[in-house]
Tab-separated table of C-alpha atoms in Angstrom:
chain	number	residue	atom	x	y	z
Z	1	UNK	CA	3.192	23.468	23.955
Z	2	UNK	CA	4.737	22.408	20.985
Z	3	UNK	CA	3.539	23.919	17.923
Z	4	UNK	CA	3.416	21.819	14.488
Z	5	UNK	CA	3.230	23.926	11.102
Z	6	UNK	CA	0.410	21.910	9.398
Z	7	UNK	CA	1.283	21.374	5.967
Z	8	UNK	CA	3.774	23.689	6.080
Z	9	UNK	CA	2.784	27.349	6.778
Z	10	UNK	CA	-0.088	26.694	4.982
Z	11	UNK	CA	-2.193	29.858	5.857
Z	12	UNK	CA	-0.410	32.134	3.842
Z	13	UNK	CA	1.262	29.916	1.648
Z	14	UNK	CA	0.343	26.752	-0.392
Z	15	UNK	CA	-0.270	23.885	1.582
Z	16	UNK	CA	2.544	20.809	1.601
Z	17	UNK	CA	5.209	22.969	-1.103
Z	18	UNK	CA	8.808	23.817	-0.460
Z	19	UNK	CA	7.247	27.384	0.098
Z	20	UNK	CA	4.840	26.596	2.976
Z	21	UNK	CA	7.591	24.389	4.873
Z	22	UNK	CA	10.290	26.992	4.210
Z	23	UNK	CA	8.142	30.117	5.420
Z	24	UNK	CA	7.313	27.764	8.348
Z	25	UNK	CA	11.590	27.105	9.571
Z	26	UNK	CA	11.539	31.066	9.552
Z	27	UNK	CA	8.843	30.899	12.556
Z	28	UNK	CA	9.402	29.960	16.009
Z	29	UNK	CA	7.459	25.924	15.149
Z	30	UNK	CA	8.575	22.608	16.993
Z	31	UNK	CA	7.781	21.105	13.929
Z	32	UNK	CA	6.182	20.709	10.536
Z	33	UNK	CA	3.124	18.389	9.490
Z	34	UNK	CA	3.102	17.010	5.987
Z	35	UNK	CA	1.286	14.119	4.159
Z	36	UNK	CA	3.329	11.414	1.696
Z	37	UNK	CA	1.831	9.181	-1.052
Z	38	UNK	CA	3.705	7.164	-3.584
Z	39	UNK	CA	3.749	7.765	-7.403
Z	40	UNK	CA	3.320	5.383	-10.155
Z	41	UNK	CA	7.055	5.008	-10.428
Z	42	UNK	CA	7.885	4.227	-6.435
Z	43	UNK	CA	8.534	8.271	-5.696
Z	44	UNK	CA	7.618	9.457	-1.896
Z	45	UNK	CA	6.248	12.279	-2.937
Z	46	UNK	CA	4.204	15.121	-0.357
Z	47	UNK	CA	0.781	16.790	-1.304
Z	48	UNK	CA	-2.768	16.162	0.810
Z	49	UNK	CA	-4.908	14.405	-1.625
Z	50	UNK	CA	-4.920	10.903	-3.339
Z	51	UNK	CA	-6.104	13.250	-6.339
Z	52	UNK	CA	-4.137	16.439	-7.477
Z	53	UNK	CA	-7.065	18.789	-8.513
Z	54	UNK	CA	-8.141	20.397	-5.711
Z	55	UNK	CA	-4.141	22.182	-5.153
Z	56	UNK	CA	-3.025	21.692	-8.589
Z	57	UNK	CA	-3.885	22.358	-11.809
Z	58	UNK	CA	-4.619	19.026	-13.178
Z	59	UNK	CA	-6.758	16.092	-12.232
Z	60	UNK	CA	-6.129	12.408	-11.103
Z	61	UNK	CA	-4.834	10.300	-8.518
Z	62	UNK	CA	-0.919	10.582	-7.693
Z	63	UNK	CA	-0.244	6.656	-7.827
Z	64	UNK	CA	-1.233	6.880	-11.835
Z	65	UNK	CA	1.492	9.720	-12.348
Z	66	UNK	CA	5.260	9.238	-12.104
Z	67	UNK	CA	7.339	12.200	-10.705
Z	68	UNK	CA	8.223	14.054	-13.713
Z	69	UNK	CA	4.763	13.746	-14.753
Z	70	UNK	CA	3.657	15.210	-11.270
Z	71	UNK	CA	6.315	18.033	-11.178
Z	72	UNK	CA	4.665	19.415	-14.376
Z	73	UNK	CA	1.323	20.799	-12.154
Z	74	UNK	CA	1.376	24.395	-11.561
Z	75	UNK	CA	-0.097	25.384	-8.052
Z	76	UNK	CA	-4.093	25.893	-8.405
Z	77	UNK	CA	-3.226	29.371	-6.051
Z	78	UNK	CA	-3.183	31.888	-8.898
Z	79	UNK	CA	-0.333	34.137	-6.989
Z	80	UNK	CA	1.824	30.886	-6.664
Z	81	UNK	CA	1.626	29.529	-10.241
Z	82	UNK	CA	4.587	30.024	-11.615
Z	83	UNK	CA	6.411	29.230	-8.499
Z	84	UNK	CA	9.207	27.058	-8.772
Z	85	UNK	CA	9.218	26.298	-4.726
Z	86	UNK	CA	4.809	25.368	-5.408
Z	87	UNK	CA	5.681	22.353	-7.391
Z	88	UNK	CA	4.653	18.684	-5.232
Z	89	UNK	CA	7.539	17.850	-3.673
Z	90	UNK	CA	9.099	14.897	-2.585
Z	91	UNK	CA	9.639	13.744	1.013
Z	92	UNK	CA	13.342	13.796	-0.054
Z	93	UNK	CA	13.366	17.302	-0.802
Z	94	UNK	CA	11.814	17.934	2.434
Z	95	UNK	CA	14.548	16.035	4.068
Z	96	UNK	CA	17.331	18.471	2.865
Z	97	UNK	CA	15.512	21.388	3.776
Z	98	UNK	CA	15.618	20.450	7.115
Z	99	UNK	CA	18.064	18.062	7.795
Z	100	UNK	CA	20.546	20.725	8.971
Z	101	UNK	CA	17.545	22.479	11.395
Z	102	UNK	CA	16.195	20.791	14.688
Z	103	UNK	CA	12.548	20.993	12.928
Z	104	UNK	CA	10.444	17.545	14.078
Z	105	UNK	CA	8.785	15.771	11.158
Z	106	UNK	CA	5.127	14.762	11.283
Z	107	UNK	CA	4.464	12.245	8.446
Z	108	UNK	CA	1.564	11.456	7.855
Z	109	UNK	CA	1.074	8.041	5.770
Z	110	UNK	CA	-2.006	8.888	3.801
Z	111	UNK	CA	-2.791	4.919	3.270
Z	112	UNK	CA	-6.412	5.196	4.424
Z	113	UNK	CA	-7.886	5.181	0.804
Z	114	UNK	CA	-4.904	3.670	-1.134
Z	115	UNK	CA	-2.450	1.331	0.577
Z	116	UNK	CA	0.965	2.379	-1.346
Z	117	UNK	CA	2.912	0.053	0.179
Z	118	UNK	CA	5.553	2.784	1.363
Z	119	UNK	CA	6.164	1.878	5.182
Z	120	UNK	CA	9.641	0.692	4.380
Z	121	UNK	CA	10.521	3.370	1.716
Z	122	UNK	CA	10.006	5.957	3.940
Z	123	UNK	CA	11.806	4.223	6.734
Z	124	UNK	CA	14.916	3.484	4.479
Z	125	UNK	CA	14.735	6.983	3.500
Z	126	UNK	CA	14.399	8.201	7.674
Z	127	UNK	CA	18.198	6.223	8.379
Z	128	UNK	CA	19.434	7.114	5.023
Z	129	UNK	CA	19.466	10.890	6.731
Z	130	UNK	CA	19.842	9.535	10.311
Z	131	UNK	CA	16.310	11.664	11.605
Z	132	UNK	CA	15.212	8.424	13.922
Z	133	UNK	CA	14.802	11.020	16.482
Z	134	UNK	CA	13.507	13.776	14.264
Z	135	UNK	CA	10.364	12.114	13.045
Z	136	UNK	CA	6.846	11.226	14.058
Z	137	UNK	CA	5.034	8.968	11.927
Z	138	UNK	CA	1.105	8.851	12.086
Z	139	UNK	CA	-1.798	7.455	9.824
Z	140	UNK	CA	-5.390	7.029	10.031
Z	141	UNK	CA	-4.869	3.714	8.739
Z	142	UNK	CA	-4.242	1.585	11.963
Z	143	UNK	CA	-2.733	-1.155	10.047
Z	144	UNK	CA	-0.547	0.889	8.484
Z	145	UNK	CA	0.971	1.814	12.029
Z	146	UNK	CA	1.418	-2.216	12.678
Z	147	UNK	CA	3.417	-2.800	9.860
Z	148	UNK	CA	5.568	0.178	10.199
Z	149	UNK	CA	6.231	-1.021	14.101
Z	150	UNK	CA	6.779	-4.306	12.868
Z	151	UNK	CA	9.329	-3.002	10.715
Z	152	UNK	CA	11.318	-0.341	13.512
Z	153	UNK	CA	9.368	-0.497	16.776
Z	154	UNK	CA	12.230	2.361	17.429
Z	155	UNK	CA	10.752	5.182	16.006
Z	156	UNK	CA	7.567	7.176	17.522
Z	157	UNK	CA	4.268	6.292	16.087
Z	158	UNK	CA	0.952	8.904	15.948
Z	159	UNK	CA	-2.503	7.447	15.898
Z	160	UNK	CA	-4.915	9.512	13.695
Z	161	UNK	CA	-8.403	9.955	15.152
Z	162	UNK	CA	-11.646	11.489	13.326
Z	163	UNK	CA	-15.111	10.961	14.482
Z	164	UNK	CA	-16.011	11.268	11.143
Z	165	UNK	CA	-14.020	8.201	9.545
Z	166	UNK	CA	-14.984	6.323	12.904
Z	167	UNK	CA	-11.225	4.972	13.838
Z	168	UNK	CA	-12.429	4.828	17.493
Z	169	UNK	CA	-15.585	6.504	19.627
Z	170	UNK	CA	-14.065	9.373	21.563
Z	171	UNK	CA	-14.518	6.493	25.253
Z	172	UNK	CA	-11.660	4.087	23.739
Z	173	UNK	CA	-9.506	6.954	22.054
Z	174	UNK	CA	-6.851	6.212	25.027
Z	175	UNK	CA	-7.518	2.041	25.641
Z	176	UNK	CA	-7.153	1.844	21.309
Z	177	UNK	CA	-3.711	4.210	21.350
Z	178	UNK	CA	-2.464	2.077	24.169
Z	179	UNK	CA	-3.053	-1.163	22.791
Z	180	UNK	CA	-1.547	-0.162	19.037
Z	181	UNK	CA	1.370	1.019	21.545
Z	182	UNK	CA	1.721	4.099	19.959
Z	183	UNK	CA	3.823	7.666	21.025
Z	184	UNK	CA	0.655	10.277	20.419
Z	185	UNK	CA	-2.575	10.303	19.973
Z	186	UNK	CA	-2.848	12.496	17.043
Z	187	UNK	CA	-7.099	13.586	16.979
Z	188	UNK	CA	-9.601	15.993	16.090
Z	189	UNK	CA	-10.180	18.892	17.816
Z	190	UNK	CA	-14.010	18.167	17.753
Z	191	UNK	CA	-13.164	15.061	19.680
Z	192	UNK	CA	-10.621	16.043	22.159
Z	193	UNK	CA	-11.680	16.716	25.790
Z	194	UNK	CA	-9.921	17.653	29.060
Z	195	UNK	CA	-10.918	14.838	30.649
Z	196	UNK	CA	-9.365	12.536	27.922
Z	197	UNK	CA	-5.614	14.571	27.714
Z	198	UNK	CA	-5.540	13.740	31.691
Z	199	UNK	CA	-6.404	9.810	30.796
Z	200	UNK	CA	-3.838	9.896	27.761
Z	201	UNK	CA	-1.216	11.672	30.202
Z	202	UNK	CA	-1.746	8.884	33.106
Z	203	UNK	CA	-1.271	6.353	30.649
Z	204	UNK	CA	1.974	7.736	28.804
Z	205	UNK	CA	0.558	9.293	25.902
Z	206	UNK	CA	0.794	12.415	24.009
Z	207	UNK	CA	-1.924	14.327	22.740
Z	208	UNK	CA	-1.766	16.424	19.652
Z	209	UNK	CA	-4.778	18.138	18.354
Z	210	UNK	CA	-5.258	18.999	14.936
Z	211	UNK	CA	-6.209	21.784	12.788
Z	212	UNK	CA	-6.207	24.163	15.676
Z	213	UNK	CA	-6.740	27.916	13.861
Z	214	UNK	CA	-8.668	29.758	15.624
Z	215	UNK	CA	-8.039	32.062	18.787
Z	216	UNK	CA	-10.922	30.695	20.540
Z	217	UNK	CA	-9.908	27.200	20.086
Z	218	UNK	CA	-6.350	27.764	20.802
Z	219	UNK	CA	-7.391	28.943	23.992
Z	220	UNK	CA	-9.528	25.661	24.440
Z	221	UNK	CA	-6.533	23.522	24.177
Z	222	UNK	CA	-3.752	25.351	26.488
Z	223	UNK	CA	-6.909	25.359	28.830
Z	224	UNK	CA	-7.086	21.599	27.992
Z	225	UNK	CA	-2.660	21.124	28.256
Z	226	UNK	CA	-2.344	18.973	25.196
Z	227	UNK	CA	1.061	18.422	24.023
Z	228	UNK	CA	0.730	20.148	21.171
Z	229	UNK	CA	-1.516	21.292	17.839
Z	230	UNK	CA	-1.464	21.294	13.925
Z	231	UNK	CA	-2.257	24.803	13.371
Z	232	UNK	CA	-2.094	26.558	9.731
Z	233	UNK	CA	-1.485	29.914	11.896
Z	234	UNK	CA	1.804	28.676	13.600
Z	235	UNK	CA	2.542	32.515	14.298
Z	236	UNK	CA	-0.875	33.006	15.685
Z	237	UNK	CA	-0.834	30.268	18.215
Z	238	UNK	CA	2.633	31.099	19.488
Z	239	UNK	CA	1.085	34.530	20.002
Z	240	UNK	CA	-1.921	33.136	21.826
Z	241	UNK	CA	0.818	30.894	24.145
Z	242	UNK	CA	2.666	33.842	24.663
Z	243	UNK	CA	-0.584	35.721	26.098
Z	244	UNK	CA	-1.165	32.393	29.172
């Protein structure tokens, strides 16, 4: 089972920061998952929310700030406020961090609420670093995935599904993913079933599940034979896997 550090080692360190990614590299993980938006001046930046206020000491939309302005915001977690590795990073900075590793990067394009027109920029950066075999691009916005595939159909793509956003009812997830022509189904732990996993495998699709943080859910994912999980606690996930 492939273990992705969800937003880095985010259970212990501020999510989507260089510190969280660097700590994840010290663990036995297959990959790192992160989220990408675009700044006012066109830089690809790594942060989960469209608004900075939950994770940084400021407020407003990412898209309304330049990169230099975004870099001025301090991390909201008290013990990391002054840590320079807990600023909003660029995707390029993350690429630099992992370029000499075997880590796979799951880049979630956060275009489901705001479409940043970031597809070509992401592809250009991937090709600049020769990361074609090191990335999986995912999105809840399946139109975004289609745009990516039109630009480069040779990269790996994952379609994200969540019952709250009604992107596809459970019974249609595999069929929907097949029509999209993606590599993987990246699905909420609340939606995944053993039957769906088996059907996905029969149709040549990988199944990656988020966010798997507790032992009981971790054991269930092992039982379901999913291909991988996204966890805030990858070290714990590895312990559970070794028990099996």
